[in-house]
């Protein structure tokens, strides 16, 4: 498949996975707090397109899409959220804290900012293990105000560690706009002040994301250390399922829905003359895949409580 | 106008916050998402509207939030800070343990830090390991910090007012599973009560059960179960853990000769050990070895069926009561 | 060449670090001032010279240091991180409790975090309240984290090697007052020992004393004192606190019928309560109520005379032994 | 006394206090870890000259000089270090963690960076209490890498709190040079990235310090929020008493001794034609004061162990 269609397929997969998760959550099949990435798909897809198998991704609670883009099967993700034995962590991680290291997905994290030092540690390991690994940390705009993130960025900078710092700036931390929480809305400036090359990009364009990450990955691979990519985006759903989003100014969601990456990318493909049936076929393929994965996951056996004490220690 | 109103637990906290903001001009209230949005659990709804800029949202900066509370409190404010989950306090534990706790003592009383940290903790269905811990024991080992864990709406209300009125740092640990519960009658407008104290949730002569936090409901359910079998449990719900009402527990055990401590926190190193130690050190005569029941010593898994296997359930509490009394 | 050398406690730690760096190519060693300057206590002296960039200095960023250890360990490194004072770990407690502790369990064993945190704690003459705490109890309530507190040079050496060889996160808590002590014979080059275990520092039949950390010396001095009066103390120095050798303690108390726990940490919520609870829960018959001795429940003042009034002294330990045995 | 001579007197007081403390420590009268500020006197003196009585200073373990400059009597400081009942905290704080709020000195702090959020809190209080208080946080170059400092700076910025952020850049964190711990040696850039006005100044010149703080205080008083002042300086003693300073490159200490503020300021005064006896008289006055304070403190009664449990709670 041509690269643009791959991007579209990747984004559709995430969108449909998230829609499925939302439905399962509303139906009560999935229990607990769930954070969806609808509208932010281009970042995960564009970024993961540039990563290699040895690379390590560290995401947040809003990580289903990153896992999927990294190659984690939808079935394993859904089974995890559905508390099935076959979940990537046998149900121990849940929606907000699962990992699948076999796919280079070193996990979500439900403590804001905490994944960044850990990702820097994976990059530190790469200095010594000849793996050629580049590590990638994803975090939100709000996480920039968590001190450990600055600490980790500085450590990465001074040790020139191979890490890509991806700030998904969706303009909100939970229910609070980032513009009310900082004086300088250019978050990438903080990286610059630490001596880290930094760019702000349109995070709703998978091609632009891919370009930035390609360069960032090369910086890392060439021993130049971290690169900071501030990807501007919008989440077009609530912070969590059930969020009434009363904090949104009038008209915002409507505008965001116009700028959302899938619709926009479709328009671009159409404008470039890609036939409708091919574009639509991509969506259908994604739908089939996720549907099939959902059915399998729902049919899987539940977690086994008798194993609840296993694996605390070696 | 009657002083009794029907409130949920969350509503009772909201009423207490409103009263504190009203009554103490030196209070300020802040945290993540508490002001404009009214809190992720809706507990602080309407307060910014009512009290203006004394209620405000903060960046996701727990260290700055808690440190700022210490500094503002030193200067005579009474900050009320919400830490959304007790688990998150760990990114900023220094400001509680090394800073707030030292202010009065090290300055020989020249300074004080009358701040209140409101937080909530514990497992809720599907919550991940980083959003499920019961960490009160960590604070209870820190001299200089008062700690309460109210369970009823009335106590949630009264404890918060007592905490804000207290001239020392207090951590009030709520529980999000309690916020949306049924409404209960809450008596408002009483004078602030002194810190400390417990609730006796049931009287009995066969076994003392000490508990705290949301799991108190399971303890009471278990006590009801075994009551039908003729076992009388004396259920002490510790509302305040620092100060802890040691005497009430010792007195009860002197009467029953048996002790069970139940907390949602994992057993090893939990405050249950302290309760057991205080009873046996005092030489209270026992008819059976004391027992603790808490979460198994492991992390908390997200899947509900797994979490249930790890956390103490009503049936287990009832079994423990039977074993203690019937041997 | 003999495998026995005379080393200070600090020297023994240094030797163990050198051996780990030598034997495990996946080890890296870092912390504040550890590399070029060789550590503020000189414990890591010479290691950067010998092992190059695997030994390095870091910014004053405990969260980044510990988080990086978690990440590097997940990838198969064995990071050894120095946190200069245990008190400072509180600025980064999240990375220990919410991160390192969860790695293996939550991933169902797909990931692990074989990292070692070396730190030291406790009071030393003139140290301020923020540099004097004994915080082991905080870690001992956290499932997933192993904890050791070696007292002798030999144990400081062996424990560190066991910690580094262990595939789980381990915190080794040393004590700066021990670093410069007299040299003792240390056996090198033994195979790594399994984690866990204790030292019996004295045998006796009248009272069991369980202790850990630097205060063990005072306990032994007190045991010597009362031995002259005919009181035989069975002194168990817990080298590892997680795993804790509960059986050894229970066996001893079964023999002596009496239990004293002594730690430098303050009493309330200290791990002494856990030890007491484990003994009484097991129904071990006691001739006298068990006792705990620790710092008074207050902050630690800087002035030596004040600190001495707060921390357990040899004479008090001896008195507690007498009271336990003679009633 | 004319302002320049006040500056000189203030610096001499600190220098002689620190030399006295060092001697008392070496003699065993003072026990435990002691961090001296020799060489950094100009910052405390220049800054405190601009503060008003309602202002609040939050320092570090290297804080004797700030306390003295703030007006805390040398006697109370020395008595504190000597574990006398008459110490500012009756011996509970010690060298590294004492306070004297009666003098607007809200204390040292022995956790790197931890005083900054607390100082920001004092500024937050000022928003509500009509005190007109400006708060001043002092911290080292190394403390810039402690995450809480960034958090606190951002909070101060976004809430426009009246706080002056003084970074004493003495180029070392304990035994490690800051230049090895950051990529960008311009630490003030970090404040800039947060939207905070920031200057780098010669911290060995009390006049320059005073000017910067004067402006910073006005920013604060006018509701403009925090100002960041990076004051470059050198400590001309070890990090703690007993530090062998082997980490210093050859010749560094000699150069630093030439640039140290007292010597330099004396040269300036002499160049400006101030008579020698006046300049020397300032030193003598300081010596007399500190000597007298030392003798009094040494004669004071020791702390009373029976009070050790008082004041934990109200
Ligand atoms: C240390 C910590 N503080 C607070 C929270 C609660 N919390 C969860 S998500 C969130 C907002 C994060 O916003 P941002 O970083 O922008 O990420 P986004 O959710 O927008 O992807 C907050 C405050 C947390 N999980 N951890
Ligand atoms: C959180 C924390 N980490 C480490 C230390 C140990 N420590 C004490 S002083 C210091 C160096 C601080 O350097 P800097 O901020 O430049 O201040 P300076 O001592 O140069 O005045 C360190 C690492 C500490 N006290 N607190
Ligand atoms: Mg966001
Ligand atoms: Mg410095």
JSON list of N, CA and C in Angstrom, two decimals, chain B residues 165-188:
[
{"chain": "B", "resi": 165, "resn": "UNK", "atom": "N", "xyz": [-9.71, 24.31, 60.22]},
{"chain": "B", "resi": 165, "resn": "UNK", "atom": "CA", "xyz": [-9.57, 25.11, 61.44]},
{"chain": "B", "resi": 165, "resn": "UNK", "atom": "C", "xyz": [-8.29, 24.78, 62.19]},
{"chain": "B", "resi": 166, "resn": "UNK", "atom": "N", "xyz": [-7.74, 23.61, 61.92]},
{"chain": "B", "resi": 166, "resn": "UNK", "atom": "CA", "xyz": [-6.54, 23.16, 62.65]},
{"chain": "B", "resi": 166, "resn": "UNK", "atom": "C", "xyz": [-5.32, 23.96, 62.19]},
{"chain": "B", "resi": 167, "resn": "UNK", "atom": "N", "xyz": [-4.48, 24.31, 63.14]},
{"chain": "B", "resi": 167, "resn": "UNK", "atom": "CA", "xyz": [-3.32, 25.13, 62.81]},
{"chain": "B", "resi": 167, "resn": "UNK", "atom": "C", "xyz": [-2.11, 24.32, 62.37]},
{"chain": "B", "resi": 168, "resn": "UNK", "atom": "N", "xyz": [-2.30, 23.05, 62.12]},
{"chain": "B", "resi": 168, "resn": "UNK", "atom": "CA", "xyz": [-1.22, 22.19, 61.63]},
{"chain": "B", "resi": 168, "resn": "UNK", "atom": "C", "xyz": [-1.60, 21.60, 60.28]},
{"chain": "B", "resi": 169, "resn": "UNK", "atom": "N", "xyz": [-0.64, 21.06, 59.56]},
{"chain": "B", "resi": 169, "resn": "UNK", "atom": "CA", "xyz": [-0.98, 20.45, 58.27]},
{"chain": "B", "resi": 169, "resn": "UNK", "atom": "C", "xyz": [-1.82, 19.19, 58.48]},
{"chain": "B", "resi": 170, "resn": "UNK", "atom": "N", "xyz": [-2.89, 19.10, 57.72]},
{"chain": "B", "resi": 170, "resn": "UNK", "atom": "CA", "xyz": [-3.78, 17.94, 57.81]},
{"chain": "B", "resi": 170, "resn": "UNK", "atom": "C", "xyz": [-3.99, 17.38, 56.41]},
{"chain": "B", "resi": 171, "resn": "UNK", "atom": "N", "xyz": [-3.95, 16.08, 56.31]},
{"chain": "B", "resi": 171, "resn": "UNK", "atom": "CA", "xyz": [-4.32, 15.43, 55.05]},
{"chain": "B", "resi": 171, "resn": "UNK", "atom": "C", "xyz": [-5.65, 14.72, 55.28]},
{"chain": "B", "resi": 172, "resn": "UNK", "atom": "N", "xyz": [-6.64, 15.10, 54.50]},
{"chain": "B", "resi": 172, "resn": "UNK", "atom": "CA", "xyz": [-7.94, 14.46, 54.57]},
{"chain": "B", "resi": 172, "resn": "UNK", "atom": "C", "xyz": [-8.05, 13.54, 53.36]},
{"chain": "B", "resi": 173, "resn": "UNK", "atom": "N", "xyz": [-8.16, 12.26, 53.63]},
{"chain": "B", "resi": 173, "resn": "UNK", "atom": "CA", "xyz": [-8.19, 11.29, 52.54]},
{"chain": "B", "resi": 173, "resn": "UNK", "atom": "C", "xyz": [-9.62, 10.81, 52.35]},
{"chain": "B", "resi": 174, "resn": "UNK", "atom": "N", "xyz": [-10.19, 11.21, 51.23]},
{"chain": "B", "resi": 174, "resn": "UNK", "atom": "CA", "xyz": [-11.54, 10.78, 50.90]},
{"chain": "B", "resi": 174, "resn": "UNK", "atom": "C", "xyz": [-11.46, 9.54, 50.01]},
{"chain": "B", "resi": 175, "resn": "UNK", "atom": "N", "xyz": [-12.58, 9.17, 49.44]},
{"chain": "B", "resi": 175, "resn": "UNK", "atom": "CA", "xyz": [-12.59, 7.98, 48.58]},
{"chain": "B", "resi": 175, "resn": "UNK", "atom": "C", "xyz": [-13.61, 8.23, 47.47]},
{"chain": "B", "resi": 176, "resn": "UNK", "atom": "N", "xyz": [-13.15, 8.12, 46.23]},
{"chain": "B", "resi": 176, "resn": "UNK", "atom": "CA", "xyz": [-14.04, 8.52, 45.12]},
{"chain": "B", "resi": 176, "resn": "UNK", "atom": "C", "xyz": [-15.24, 7.60, 44.97]},
{"chain": "B", "resi": 177, "resn": "UNK", "atom": "N", "xyz": [-15.16, 6.38, 45.49]},
{"chain": "B", "resi": 177, "resn": "UNK", "atom": "CA", "xyz": [-16.33, 5.51, 45.38]},
{"chain": "B", "resi": 177, "resn": "UNK", "atom": "C", "xyz": [-17.45, 6.01, 46.30]},
{"chain": "B", "resi": 178, "resn": "UNK", "atom": "N", "xyz": [-17.09, 6.86, 47.27]},
{"chain": "B", "resi": 178, "resn": "UNK", "atom": "CA", "xyz": [-18.11, 7.36, 48.19]},
{"chain": "B", "resi": 178, "resn": "UNK", "atom": "C", "xyz": [-18.83, 8.61, 47.65]},
{"chain": "B", "resi": 179, "resn": "UNK", "atom": "N", "xyz": [-18.14, 9.36, 46.80]},
{"chain": "B", "resi": 179, "resn": "UNK", "atom": "CA", "xyz": [-18.70, 10.66, 46.39]},
{"chain": "B", "resi": 179, "resn": "UNK", "atom": "C", "xyz": [-20.15, 10.58, 45.91]},
{"chain": "B", "resi": 180, "resn": "UNK", "atom": "N", "xyz": [-20.44, 9.63, 44.98]},
{"chain": "B", "resi": 180, "resn": "UNK", "atom": "CA", "xyz": [-21.77, 9.68, 44.39]},
{"chain": "B", "resi": 180, "resn": "UNK", "atom": "C", "xyz": [-22.82, 8.87, 45.14]},
{"chain": "B", "resi": 181, "resn": "UNK", "atom": "N", "xyz": [-22.51, 8.37, 46.31]},
{"chain": "B", "resi": 181, "resn": "UNK", "atom": "CA", "xyz": [-23.43, 7.47, 47.02]},
{"chain": "B", "resi": 181, "resn": "UNK", "atom": "C", "xyz": [-24.78, 8.12, 47.34]},
{"chain": "B", "resi": 182, "resn": "UNK", "atom": "N", "xyz": [-25.58, 7.39, 48.08]},
{"chain": "B", "resi": 182, "resn": "UNK", "atom": "CA", "xyz": [-26.90, 7.88, 48.46]},
{"chain": "B", "resi": 182, "resn": "UNK", "atom": "C", "xyz": [-26.75, 9.11, 49.35]},
{"chain": "B", "resi": 183, "resn": "UNK", "atom": "N", "xyz": [-27.79, 9.94, 49.33]},
{"chain": "B", "resi": 183, "resn": "UNK", "atom": "CA", "xyz": [-27.76, 11.11, 50.20]},
{"chain": "B", "resi": 183, "resn": "UNK", "atom": "C", "xyz": [-28.06, 10.71, 51.64]},
{"chain": "B", "resi": 184, "resn": "UNK", "atom": "N", "xyz": [-27.45, 11.41, 52.53]},
{"chain": "B", "resi": 184, "resn": "UNK", "atom": "CA", "xyz": [-27.72, 11.17, 53.95]},
{"chain": "B", "resi": 184, "resn": "UNK", "atom": "C", "xyz": [-27.93, 12.52, 54.61]},
{"chain": "B", "resi": 185, "resn": "UNK", "atom": "N", "xyz": [-28.58, 12.49, 55.74]},
{"chain": "B", "resi": 185, "resn": "UNK", "atom": "CA", "xyz": [-28.82, 13.73, 56.45]},
{"chain": "B", "resi": 185, "resn": "UNK", "atom": "C", "xyz": [-27.49, 14.22, 57.04]},
{"chain": "B", "resi": 186, "resn": "UNK", "atom": "N", "xyz": [-27.19, 15.47, 56.79]},
{"chain": "B", "resi": 186, "resn": "UNK", "atom": "CA", "xyz": [-25.97, 16.06, 57.33]},
{"chain": "B", "resi": 186, "resn": "UNK", "atom": "C", "xyz": [-26.33, 17.30, 58.13]},
{"chain": "B", "resi": 187, "resn": "UNK", "atom": "N", "xyz": [-25.80, 17.31, 59.33]},
{"chain": "B", "resi": 187, "resn": "UNK", "atom": "CA", "xyz": [-26.03, 18.45, 60.21]},
{"chain": "B", "resi": 187, "resn": "UNK", "atom": "C", "xyz": [-24.98, 19.52, 59.88]},
{"chain": "B", "resi": 188, "resn": "UNK", "atom": "N", "xyz": [-25.43, 20.68, 59.50]},
{"chain": "B", "resi": 188, "resn": "UNK", "atom": "CA", "xyz": [-24.50, 21.75, 59.16]},
{"chain": "B", "resi": 188, "resn": "UNK", "atom": "C", "xyz": [-24.39, 22.72, 60.33]}
]
